[in-house]
Amino acid sequence: MSCNYADGLSPYEYKGEVGMNEVFDTPEVLKQKISLLAQWIKDSKYTVFHTGAGISTAAGIPDFRGPKGVWTLEKEGKKPEISLDFNDAKPTVTHMAIKSLVQK
């Protein structure tokens, strides 16, 4: 991944907010949502997962809004320090879980 990645993004106001509180469901609600998701996947002809950049941070690919995210650093006049090329990135546990869901 090139450190010039942020340079290729179109400038626009309010690219994202940092530091918002994360919301967690109760175990019961989470179980209900997982069951519903499983049913939707089972019933679907095609499945598409729209994920955030955060699922790739464990692979060394920066997110956008995190403390060292592309947009966060850009706001500070900095560029991300990246020594990983996209071609060298390895799938994370989350990527593999999505793959497993799709295969099943």
PDB file of N, CA and C in Angstrom:
ATOM      1  N   MET A   1       0.854  -1.177   0.000  1.00  0.00           N
ATOM      2  CA  MET A   1       0.000   0.000   0.000  1.00  0.00           C
ATOM      3  C   MET A   1       0.887   1.221   0.000  1.00  0.00           C
ATOM      4  N   SER A   2       0.609   2.132  -0.853  1.00  0.00           N
ATOM      5  CA  SER A   2       1.413   3.328  -0.971  1.00  0.00           C
ATOM      6  C   SER A   2       1.060   4.337   0.103  1.00  0.00           C
ATOM      7  N   CYS A   3       2.051   5.052   0.590  1.00  0.00           N
ATOM      8  CA  CYS A   3       1.798   6.117   1.562  1.00  0.00           C
ATOM      9  C   CYS A   3       1.097   7.291   0.897  1.00  0.00           C
ATOM     10  N   ASN A   4       0.992   7.274  -0.412  1.00  0.00           N
ATOM     11  CA  ASN A   4       0.279   8.329  -1.134  1.00  0.00           C
ATOM     12  C   ASN A   4      -1.210   8.042  -1.226  1.00  0.00           C
ATOM     13  N   TYR A   5      -1.668   7.033  -0.530  1.00  0.00           N
ATOM     14  CA  TYR A   5      -3.077   6.633  -0.604  1.00  0.00           C
ATOM     15  C   TYR A   5      -3.993   7.803  -0.259  1.00  0.00           C
ATOM     16  N   ALA A   6      -3.680   8.512   0.829  1.00  0.00           N
ATOM     17  CA  ALA A   6      -4.528   9.632   1.253  1.00  0.00           C
ATOM     18  C   ALA A   6      -4.567  10.729   0.197  1.00  0.00           C
ATOM     19  N   ASP A   7      -3.476  10.884  -0.557  1.00  0.00           N
ATOM     20  CA  ASP A   7      -3.433  11.909  -1.608  1.00  0.00           C
ATOM     21  C   ASP A   7      -4.449  11.632  -2.709  1.00  0.00           C
ATOM     22  N   GLY A   8      -4.780  10.352  -2.907  1.00  0.00           N
ATOM     23  CA  GLY A   8      -5.707   9.989  -3.969  1.00  0.00           C
ATOM     24  C   GLY A   8      -7.170  10.151  -3.590  1.00  0.00           C
ATOM     25  N   LEU A   9      -7.447  10.439  -2.323  1.00  0.00           N
ATOM     26  CA  LEU A   9      -8.831  10.606  -1.886  1.00  0.00           C
ATOM     27  C   LEU A   9      -9.308  12.018  -2.199  1.00  0.00           C
ATOM     28  N   SER A  10     -10.531  12.121  -2.648  1.00  0.00           N
ATOM     29  CA  SER A  10     -11.100  13.432  -2.946  1.00  0.00           C
ATOM     30  C   SER A  10     -11.298  14.210  -1.650  1.00  0.00           C
ATOM     31  N   PRO A  11     -10.937  15.480  -1.638  1.00  0.00           N
ATOM     32  CA  PRO A  11     -11.152  16.273  -0.423  1.00  0.00           C
ATOM     33  C   PRO A  11     -12.629  16.623  -0.254  1.00  0.00           C
ATOM     34  N   TYR A  12     -13.127  16.481   0.940  1.00  0.00           N
ATOM     35  CA  TYR A  12     -14.471  16.937   1.255  1.00  0.00           C
ATOM     36  C   TYR A  12     -14.587  17.138   2.761  1.00  0.00           C
ATOM     37  N   GLU A  13     -15.483  17.983   3.143  1.00  0.00           N
ATOM     38  CA  GLU A  13     -15.663  18.328   4.538  1.00  0.00           C
ATOM     39  C   GLU A  13     -16.308  17.169   5.299  1.00  0.00           C
ATOM     40  N   TYR A  14     -15.938  17.024   6.548  1.00  0.00           N
ATOM     41  CA  TYR A  14     -16.519  16.016   7.449  1.00  0.00           C
ATOM     42  C   TYR A  14     -16.325  14.588   6.946  1.00  0.00           C
ATOM     43  N   LYS A  15     -15.098  14.208   6.718  1.00  0.00           N
ATOM     44  CA  LYS A  15     -14.818  12.857   6.245  1.00  0.00           C
ATOM     45  C   LYS A  15     -15.181  11.803   7.282  1.00  0.00           C
ATOM     46  N   GLY A  16     -15.287  12.162   8.498  1.00  0.00           N
ATOM     47  CA  GLY A  16     -15.651  11.196   9.532  1.00  0.00           C
ATOM     48  C   GLY A  16     -15.321  11.727  10.903  1.00  0.00           C
ATOM     49  N   GLU A  17     -16.044  11.268  11.867  1.00  0.00           N
ATOM     50  CA  GLU A  17     -15.827  11.668  13.245  1.00  0.00           C
ATOM     51  C   GLU A  17     -15.027  10.589  13.957  1.00  0.00           C
ATOM     52  N   VAL A  18     -14.157  11.035  14.859  1.00  0.00           N
ATOM     53  CA  VAL A  18     -13.326  10.119  15.624  1.00  0.00           C
ATOM     54  C   VAL A  18     -13.792  10.130  17.077  1.00  0.00           C
ATOM     55  N   GLY A  19     -13.702   8.996  17.729  1.00  0.00           N
ATOM     56  CA  GLY A  19     -13.943   8.944  19.161  1.00  0.00           C
ATOM     57  C   GLY A  19     -15.387   8.790  19.586  1.00  0.00           C
ATOM     58  N   MET A  20     -16.265   8.412  18.666  1.00  0.00           N
ATOM     59  CA  MET A  20     -17.651   8.210  19.042  1.00  0.00           C
ATOM     60  C   MET A  20     -17.761   6.950  19.897  1.00  0.00           C
ATOM     61  N   ASN A  21     -18.713   6.931  20.822  1.00  0.00           N
ATOM     62  CA  ASN A  21     -18.900   5.772  21.688  1.00  0.00           C
ATOM     63  C   ASN A  21     -19.392   4.573  20.887  1.00  0.00           C
ATOM     64  N   GLU A  22     -18.831   3.416  21.212  1.00  0.00           N
ATOM     65  CA  GLU A  22     -19.270   2.179  20.568  1.00  0.00           C
ATOM     66  C   GLU A  22     -20.467   1.633  21.336  1.00  0.00           C
ATOM     67  N   VAL A  23     -21.423   1.081  20.630  1.00  0.00           N
ATOM     68  CA  VAL A  23     -22.638   0.563  21.240  1.00  0.00           C
ATOM     69  C   VAL A  23     -22.599  -0.960  21.184  1.00  0.00           C
ATOM     70  N   PHE A  24     -22.911  -1.597  22.306  1.00  0.00           N
ATOM     71  CA  PHE A  24     -22.903  -3.053  22.381  1.00  0.00           C
ATOM     72  C   PHE A  24     -24.304  -3.557  22.698  1.00  0.00           C
ATOM     73  N   ASP A  25     -24.709  -4.651  22.041  1.00  0.00           N
ATOM     74  CA  ASP A  25     -25.984  -5.288  22.319  1.00  0.00           C
ATOM     75  C   ASP A  25     -25.823  -6.254  23.494  1.00  0.00           C
ATOM     76  N   THR A  26     -26.923  -6.558  24.136  1.00  0.00           N
ATOM     77  CA  THR A  26     -26.906  -7.572  25.180  1.00  0.00           C
ATOM     78  C   THR A  26     -26.686  -8.931  24.513  1.00  0.00           C
ATOM     79  N   PRO A  27     -26.226  -9.934  25.275  1.00  0.00           N
ATOM     80  CA  PRO A  27     -26.043 -11.269  24.677  1.00  0.00           C
ATOM     81  C   PRO A  27     -27.315 -11.817  24.036  1.00  0.00           C
ATOM     82  N   GLU A  28     -28.459 -11.537  24.643  1.00  0.00           N
ATOM     83  CA  GLU A  28     -29.726 -12.039  24.090  1.00  0.00           C
ATOM     84  C   GLU A  28     -30.026 -11.384  22.746  1.00  0.00           C
ATOM     85  N   VAL A  29     -29.867 -10.073  22.681  1.00  0.00           N
ATOM     86  CA  VAL A  29     -30.123  -9.347  21.434  1.00  0.00           C
ATOM     87  C   VAL A  29     -29.132  -9.790  20.367  1.00  0.00           C
ATOM     88  N   LEU A  30     -27.875  -9.963  20.761  1.00  0.00           N
ATOM     89  CA  LEU A  30     -26.852 -10.407  19.815  1.00  0.00           C
ATOM     90  C   LEU A  30     -27.204 -11.778  19.240  1.00  0.00           C
ATOM     91  N   LYS A  31     -27.657 -12.694  20.096  1.00  0.00           N
ATOM     92  CA  LYS A  31     -28.043 -14.034  19.631  1.00  0.00           C
ATOM     93  C   LYS A  31     -29.193 -13.947  18.629  1.00  0.00           C
ATOM     94  N   GLN A  32     -30.177 -13.090  18.907  1.00  0.00           N
ATOM     95  CA  GLN A  32     -31.302 -12.909  17.985  1.00  0.00           C
ATOM     96  C   GLN A  32     -30.819 -12.370  16.637  1.00  0.00           C
ATOM     97  N   LYS A  33     -29.913 -11.399  16.676  1.00  0.00           N
ATOM     98  CA  LYS A  33     -29.405 -10.804  15.439  1.00  0.00           C
ATOM     99  C   LYS A  33     -28.590 -11.812  14.638  1.00  0.00           C
ATOM    100  N   ILE A  34     -27.817 -12.643  15.322  1.00  0.00           N
ATOM    101  CA  ILE A  34     -27.021 -13.664  14.638  1.00  0.00           C
ATOM    102  C   ILE A  34     -27.935 -14.680  13.958  1.00  0.00           C
ATOM    103  N   SER A  35     -28.985 -15.086  14.650  1.00  0.00           N
ATOM    104  CA  SER A  35     -29.942 -16.034  14.062  1.00  0.00           C
ATOM    105  C   SER A  35     -30.621 -15.444  12.835  1.00  0.00           C
ATOM    106  N   LEU A  36     -31.011 -14.185  12.932  1.00  0.00           N
ATOM    107  CA  LEU A  36     -31.649 -13.514  11.802  1.00  0.00           C
ATOM    108  C   LEU A  36     -30.682 -13.403  10.619  1.00  0.00           C
ATOM    109  N   LEU A  37     -29.450 -13.022  10.897  1.00  0.00           N
ATOM    110  CA  LEU A  37     -28.441 -12.928   9.835  1.00  0.00           C
ATOM    111  C   LEU A  37     -28.229 -14.284   9.171  1.00  0.00           C
ATOM    112  N   ALA A  38     -28.122 -15.331   9.972  1.00  0.00           N
ATOM    113  CA  ALA A  38     -27.929 -16.679   9.421  1.00  0.00           C
ATOM    114  C   ALA A  38     -29.088 -17.055   8.507  1.00  0.00           C
ATOM    115  N   GLN A  39     -30.299 -16.718   8.903  1.00  0.00           N
ATOM    116  CA  GLN A  39     -31.468 -17.040   8.083  1.00  0.00           C
ATOM    117  C   GLN A  39     -31.442 -16.252   6.776  1.00  0.00           C
ATOM    118  N   TRP A  40     -31.099 -14.972   6.871  1.00  0.00           N
ATOM    119  CA  TRP A  40     -31.014 -14.149   5.651  1.00  0.00           C
ATOM    120  C   TRP A  40     -29.991 -14.722   4.679  1.00  0.00           C
ATOM    121  N   ILE A  41     -28.830 -15.118   5.205  1.00  0.00           N
ATOM    122  CA  ILE A  41     -27.788 -15.682   4.343  1.00  0.00           C
ATOM    123  C   ILE A  41     -28.274 -16.987   3.718  1.00  0.00           C
ATOM    124  N   LYS A  42     -28.903 -17.824   4.533  1.00  0.00           N
ATOM    125  CA  LYS A  42     -29.412 -19.110   4.041  1.00  0.00           C
ATOM    126  C   LYS A  42     -30.445 -18.916   2.934  1.00  0.00           C
ATOM    127  N   ASP A  43     -31.312 -17.921   3.091  1.00  0.00           N
ATOM    128  CA  ASP A  43     -32.395 -17.681   2.137  1.00  0.00           C
ATOM    129  C   ASP A  43     -31.966 -16.879   0.905  1.00  0.00           C
ATOM    130  N   SER A  44     -30.785 -16.274   0.963  1.00  0.00           N
ATOM    131  CA  SER A  44     -30.393 -15.377  -0.124  1.00  0.00           C
ATOM    132  C   SER A  44     -29.829 -16.123  -1.326  1.00  0.00           C
ATOM    133  N   LYS A  45     -30.003 -15.526  -2.474  1.00  0.00           N
ATOM    134  CA  LYS A  45     -29.397 -16.062  -3.690  1.00  0.00           C
ATOM    135  C   LYS A  45     -27.953 -15.569  -3.775  1.00  0.00           C
ATOM    136  N   TYR A  46     -27.739 -14.335  -3.381  1.00  0.00           N
ATOM    137  CA  TYR A  46     -26.400 -13.720  -3.361  1.00  0.00           C
ATOM    138  C   TYR A  46     -26.197 -13.064  -2.008  1.00  0.00           C
ATOM    139  N   THR A  47     -24.981 -13.075  -1.534  1.00  0.00           N
ATOM    140  CA  THR A  47     -24.656 -12.440  -0.260  1.00  0.00           C
ATOM    141  C   THR A  47     -23.538 -11.439  -0.487  1.00  0.00           C
ATOM    142  N   VAL A  48     -23.735 -10.233   0.031  1.00  0.00           N
ATOM    143  CA  VAL A  48     -22.730  -9.178  -0.066  1.00  0.00           C
ATOM    144  C   VAL A  48     -22.491  -8.636   1.339  1.00  0.00           C
ATOM    145  N   PHE A  49     -21.252  -8.530   1.753  1.00  0.00           N
ATOM    146  CA  PHE A  49     -20.906  -7.959   3.043  1.00  0.00           C
ATOM    147  C   PHE A  49     -20.301  -6.585   2.827  1.00  0.00           C
ATOM    148  N   HIS A  50     -20.930  -5.580   3.375  1.00  0.00           N
ATOM    149  CA  HIS A  50     -20.384  -4.219   3.344  1.00  0.00           C
ATOM    150  C   HIS A  50     -19.731  -3.991   4.700  1.00  0.00           C
ATOM    151  N   THR A  51     -18.430  -4.021   4.727  1.00  0.00           N
ATOM    152  CA  THR A  51     -17.711  -3.877   5.992  1.00  0.00           C
ATOM    153  C   THR A  51     -16.977  -2.553   6.025  1.00  0.00           C
ATOM    154  N   GLY A  52     -16.508  -2.202   7.182  1.00  0.00           N
ATOM    155  CA  GLY A  52     -15.686  -1.007   7.322  1.00  0.00           C
ATOM    156  C   GLY A  52     -14.222  -1.373   7.168  1.00  0.00           C
ATOM    157  N   ALA A  53     -13.398  -0.352   7.037  1.00  0.00           N
ATOM    158  CA  ALA A  53     -11.960  -0.568   6.871  1.00  0.00           C
ATOM    159  C   ALA A  53     -11.346  -1.217   8.104  1.00  0.00           C
ATOM    160  N   GLY A  54     -12.023  -1.129   9.233  1.00  0.00           N
ATOM    161  CA  GLY A  54     -11.492  -1.658  10.484  1.00  0.00           C
ATOM    162  C   GLY A  54     -11.259  -3.155  10.493  1.00  0.00           C
ATOM    163  N   ILE A  55     -11.939  -3.906   9.630  1.00  0.00           N
ATOM    164  CA  ILE A  55     -11.714  -5.357   9.654  1.00  0.00           C
ATOM    165  C   ILE A  55     -10.349  -5.716   9.083  1.00  0.00           C
ATOM    166  N   SER A  56      -9.686  -4.782   8.444  1.00  0.00           N
ATOM    167  CA  SER A  56      -8.381  -5.062   7.844  1.00  0.00           C
ATOM    168  C   SER A  56      -7.212  -4.530   8.674  1.00  0.00           C
ATOM    169  N   THR A  57      -7.486  -3.845   9.781  1.00  0.00           N
ATOM    170  CA  THR A  57      -6.386  -3.266  10.555  1.00  0.00           C
ATOM    171  C   THR A  57      -5.464  -4.338  11.126  1.00  0.00           C
ATOM    172  N   ALA A  58      -6.018  -5.501  11.490  1.00  0.00           N
ATOM    173  CA  ALA A  58      -5.177  -6.579  12.011  1.00  0.00           C
ATOM    174  C   ALA A  58      -4.223  -7.109  10.951  1.00  0.00           C
ATOM    175  N   ALA A  59      -4.510  -6.840   9.685  1.00  0.00           N
ATOM    176  CA  ALA A  59      -3.629  -7.257   8.589  1.00  0.00           C
ATOM    177  C   ALA A  59      -2.585  -6.187   8.286  1.00  0.00           C
ATOM    178  N   GLY A  60      -2.627  -5.069   9.039  1.00  0.00           N
ATOM    179  CA  GLY A  60      -1.659  -3.999   8.825  1.00  0.00           C
ATOM    180  C   GLY A  60      -2.122  -2.924   7.864  1.00  0.00           C
ATOM    181  N   ILE A  61      -3.370  -3.002   7.427  1.00  0.00           N
ATOM    182  CA  ILE A  61      -3.928  -1.995   6.526  1.00  0.00           C
ATOM    183  C   ILE A  61      -4.669  -0.977   7.390  1.00  0.00           C
ATOM    184  N   PRO A  62      -4.338   0.297   7.296  1.00  0.00           N
ATOM    185  CA  PRO A  62      -4.951   1.278   8.186  1.00  0.00           C
ATOM    186  C   PRO A  62      -6.430   1.519   7.883  1.00  0.00           C
ATOM    187  N   ASP A  63      -7.157   1.903   8.926  1.00  0.00           N
ATOM    188  CA  ASP A  63      -8.548   2.290   8.728  1.00  0.00           C
ATOM    189  C   ASP A  63      -8.572   3.771   8.359  1.00  0.00           C
ATOM    190  N   PHE A  64      -9.715   4.399   8.435  1.00  0.00           N
ATOM    191  CA  PHE A  64      -9.828   5.793   8.056  1.00  0.00           C
ATOM    192  C   PHE A  64      -9.996   6.719   9.252  1.00  0.00           C
ATOM    193  N   ARG A  65     -10.800   6.309  10.245  1.00  0.00           N
ATOM    194  CA  ARG A  65     -11.156   7.202  11.344  1.00  0.00           C
ATOM    195  C   ARG A  65     -10.462   6.897  12.658  1.00  0.00           C
ATOM    196  N   GLY A  66      -9.733   5.805  12.746  1.00  0.00           N
ATOM    197  CA  GLY A  66      -9.071   5.434  13.997  1.00  0.00           C
ATOM    198  C   GLY A  66      -7.951   6.401  14.338  1.00  0.00           C
ATOM    199  N   PRO A  67      -7.313   6.204  15.493  1.00  0.00           N
ATOM    200  CA  PRO A  67      -6.250   7.117  15.937  1.00  0.00           C
ATOM    201  C   PRO A  67      -5.114   7.286  14.927  1.00  0.00           C
ATOM    202  N   LYS A  68      -4.818   6.231  14.186  1.00  0.00           N
ATOM    203  CA  LYS A  68      -3.785   6.315  13.145  1.00  0.00           C
ATOM    204  C   LYS A  68      -4.400   6.124  11.771  1.00  0.00           C
ATOM    205  N   GLY A  69      -5.691   6.427  11.655  1.00  0.00           N
ATOM    206  CA  GLY A  69      -6.409   6.279  10.401  1.00  0.00           C
ATOM    207  C   GLY A  69      -5.984   7.296   9.366  1.00  0.00           C
ATOM    208  N   VAL A  70      -6.240   6.956   8.115  1.00  0.00           N
ATOM    209  CA  VAL A  70      -5.849   7.811   6.987  1.00  0.00           C
ATOM    210  C   VAL A  70      -6.431   9.218   7.137  1.00  0.00           C
ATOM    211  N   TRP A  71      -7.736   9.318   7.430  1.00  0.00           N
ATOM    212  CA  TRP A  71      -8.360  10.636   7.531  1.00  0.00           C
ATOM    213  C   TRP A  71      -7.920  11.375   8.788  1.00  0.00           C
ATOM    214  N   THR A  72      -7.722  10.630   9.886  1.00  0.00           N
ATOM    215  CA  THR A  72      -7.276  11.252  11.141  1.00  0.00           C
ATOM    216  C   THR A  72      -5.912  11.898  10.948  1.00  0.00           C
ATOM    217  N   LEU A  73      -4.989  11.152  10.361  1.00  0.00           N
ATOM    218  CA  LEU A  73      -3.648  11.679  10.134  1.00  0.00           C
ATOM    219  C   LEU A  73      -3.667  12.810   9.112  1.00  0.00           C
ATOM    220  N   GLU A  74      -4.495  12.664   8.080  1.00  0.00           N
ATOM    221  CA  GLU A  74      -4.591  13.704   7.057  1.00  0.00           C
ATOM    222  C   GLU A  74      -5.026  15.024   7.682  1.00  0.00           C
ATOM    223  N   LYS A  75      -5.958  14.945   8.636  1.00  0.00           N
ATOM    224  CA  LYS A  75      -6.451  16.138   9.326  1.00  0.00           C
ATOM    225  C   LYS A  75      -5.325  16.836  10.097  1.00  0.00           C
ATOM    226  N   GLU A  76      -4.352  16.034  10.549  1.00  0.00           N
ATOM    227  CA  GLU A  76      -3.204  16.556  11.286  1.00  0.00           C
ATOM    228  C   GLU A  76      -2.052  16.928  10.357  1.00  0.00           C
ATOM    229  N   GLY A  77      -2.272  16.829   9.055  1.00  0.00           N
ATOM    230  CA  GLY A  77      -1.231  17.153   8.092  1.00  0.00           C
ATOM    231  C   GLY A  77      -0.184  16.059   7.960  1.00  0.00           C
ATOM    232  N   LYS A  78      -0.525  14.852   8.384  1.00  0.00           N
ATOM    233  CA  LYS A  78       0.411  13.729   8.337  1.00  0.00           C
ATOM    234  C   LYS A  78      -0.067  12.684   7.343  1.00  0.00           C
ATOM    235  N   LYS A  79       0.833  11.766   7.022  1.00  0.00           N
ATOM    236  CA  LYS A  79       0.494  10.632   6.169  1.00  0.00           C
ATOM    237  C   LYS A  79       0.697   9.356   6.968  1.00  0.00           C
ATOM    238  N   PRO A  80      -0.071   8.320   6.665  1.00  0.00           N
ATOM    239  CA  PRO A  80       0.109   7.066   7.401  1.00  0.00           C
ATOM    240  C   PRO A  80       1.466   6.443   7.124  1.00  0.00           C
ATOM    241  N   GLU A  81       2.021   5.812   8.147  1.00  0.00           N
ATOM    242  CA  GLU A  81       3.285   5.092   7.990  1.00  0.00           C
ATOM    243  C   GLU A  81       2.936   3.646   7.688  1.00  0.00           C
ATOM    244  N   ILE A  82       3.064   3.286   6.438  1.00  0.00           N
ATOM    245  CA  ILE A  82       2.666   1.954   5.999  1.00  0.00           C
ATOM    246  C   ILE A  82       3.834   1.288   5.291  1.00  0.00           C
ATOM    247  N   SER A  83       4.148   0.090   5.730  1.00  0.00           N
ATOM    248  CA  SER A  83       5.229  -0.646   5.068  1.00  0.00           C
ATOM    249  C   SER A  83       4.690  -1.907   4.407  1.00  0.00           C
ATOM    250  N   LEU A  84       3.366  -1.978   4.281  1.00  0.00           N
ATOM    251  CA  LEU A  84       2.736  -3.164   3.725  1.00  0.00           C
ATOM    252  C   LEU A  84       2.090  -2.849   2.392  1.00  0.00           C
ATOM    253  N   ASP A  85       2.351  -3.679   1.414  1.00  0.00           N
ATOM    254  CA  ASP A  85       1.697  -3.565   0.121  1.00  0.00           C
ATOM    255  C   ASP A  85       0.421  -4.394   0.183  1.00  0.00           C
ATOM    256  N   PHE A  86      -0.666  -3.919  -0.433  1.00  0.00           N
ATOM    257  CA  PHE A  86      -1.921  -4.679  -0.439  1.00  0.00           C
ATOM    258  C   PHE A  86      -1.698  -6.122  -0.870  1.00  0.00           C
ATOM    259  N   ASN A  87      -0.794  -6.342  -1.815  1.00  0.00           N
ATOM    260  CA  ASN A  87      -0.538  -7.691  -2.326  1.00  0.00           C
ATOM    261  C   ASN A  87       0.079  -8.607  -1.275  1.00  0.00           C
ATOM    262  N   ASP A  88       0.685  -8.023  -0.223  1.00  0.00           N
ATOM    263  CA  ASP A  88       1.324  -8.811   0.823  1.00  0.00           C
ATOM    264  C   ASP A  88       0.436  -8.996   2.050  1.00  0.00           C
ATOM    265  N   ALA A  89      -0.707  -8.350   2.081  1.00  0.00           N
ATOM    266  CA  ALA A  89      -1.605  -8.438   3.232  1.00  0.00           C
ATOM    267  C   ALA A  89      -2.198  -9.841   3.337  1.00  0.00           C
ATOM    268  N   LYS A  90      -2.317 -10.321   4.543  1.00  0.00           N
ATOM    269  CA  LYS A  90      -2.907 -11.637   4.796  1.00  0.00           C
ATOM    270  C   LYS A  90      -4.321 -11.453   5.343  1.00  0.00           C
ATOM    271  N   PRO A  91      -5.265 -12.319   4.992  1.00  0.00           N
ATOM    272  CA  PRO A  91      -6.634 -12.213   5.512  1.00  0.00           C
ATOM    273  C   PRO A  91      -6.652 -12.314   7.036  1.00  0.00           C
ATOM    274  N   THR A  92      -7.555 -11.574   7.656  1.00  0.00           N
ATOM    275  CA  THR A  92      -7.706 -11.597   9.104  1.00  0.00           C
ATOM    276  C   THR A  92      -8.735 -12.657   9.501  1.00  0.00           C
ATOM    277  N   VAL A  93      -8.901 -12.852  10.807  1.00  0.00           N
ATOM    278  CA  VAL A  93      -9.913 -13.779  11.313  1.00  0.00           C
ATOM    279  C   VAL A  93     -11.290 -13.364  10.802  1.00  0.00           C
ATOM    280  N   THR A  94     -11.562 -12.065  10.772  1.00  0.00           N
ATOM    281  CA  THR A  94     -12.862 -11.581  10.293  1.00  0.00           C
ATOM    282  C   THR A  94     -13.057 -11.912   8.819  1.00  0.00           C
ATOM    283  N   HIS A  95     -12.028 -11.697   8.009  1.00  0.00           N
ATOM    284  CA  HIS A  95     -12.126 -12.055   6.589  1.00  0.00           C
ATOM    285  C   HIS A  95     -12.439 -13.545   6.431  1.00  0.00           C
ATOM    286  N   MET A  96     -11.759 -14.373   7.215  1.00  0.00           N
ATOM    287  CA  MET A  96     -11.952 -15.818   7.107  1.00  0.00           C
ATOM    288  C   MET A  96     -13.336 -16.232   7.617  1.00  0.00           C
ATOM    289  N   ALA A  97     -13.864 -15.521   8.621  1.00  0.00           N
ATOM    290  CA  ALA A  97     -15.208 -15.819   9.112  1.00  0.00           C
ATOM    291  C   ALA A  97     -16.240 -15.514   8.035  1.00  0.00           C
ATOM    292  N   ILE A  98     -16.071 -14.399   7.337  1.00  0.00           N
ATOM    293  CA  ILE A  98     -16.983 -14.049   6.247  1.00  0.00           C
ATOM    294  C   ILE A  98     -16.896 -15.111   5.150  1.00  0.00           C
ATOM    295  N   LYS A  99     -15.680 -15.511   4.817  1.00  0.00           N
ATOM    296  CA  LYS A  99     -15.510 -16.550   3.795  1.00  0.00           C
ATOM    297  C   LYS A  99     -16.220 -17.828   4.199  1.00  0.00           C
ATOM    298  N   SER A 100     -16.089 -18.202   5.468  1.00  0.00           N
ATOM    299  CA  SER A 100     -16.730 -19.414   5.974  1.00  0.00           C
ATOM    300  C   SER A 100     -18.242 -19.308   5.899  1.00  0.00           C
ATOM    301  N   LEU A 101     -18.794 -18.162   6.263  1.00  0.00           N
ATOM    302  CA  LEU A 101     -20.241 -17.956   6.174  1.00  0.00           C
ATOM    303  C   LEU A 101     -20.733 -18.110   4.746  1.00  0.00           C
ATOM    304  N   VAL A 102     -20.006 -17.527   3.816  1.00  0.00           N
ATOM    305  CA  VAL A 102     -20.413 -17.592   2.412  1.00  0.00           C
ATOM    306  C   VAL A 102     -20.339 -19.031   1.900  1.00  0.00           C
ATOM    307  N   GLN A 103     -19.291 -19.753   2.266  1.00  0.00           N
ATOM    308  CA  GLN A 103     -19.147 -21.130   1.802  1.00  0.00           C
ATOM    309  C   GLN A 103     -20.236 -22.048   2.355  1.00  0.00           C
ATOM    310  N   LYS A 104     -20.678 -21.767   3.578  1.00  0.00           N
ATOM    311  CA  LYS A 104     -21.716 -22.605   4.191  1.00  0.00           C
ATOM    312  C   LYS A 104     -23.072 -22.234   3.640  1.00  0.00           C
TER     313      LYS A 104
END
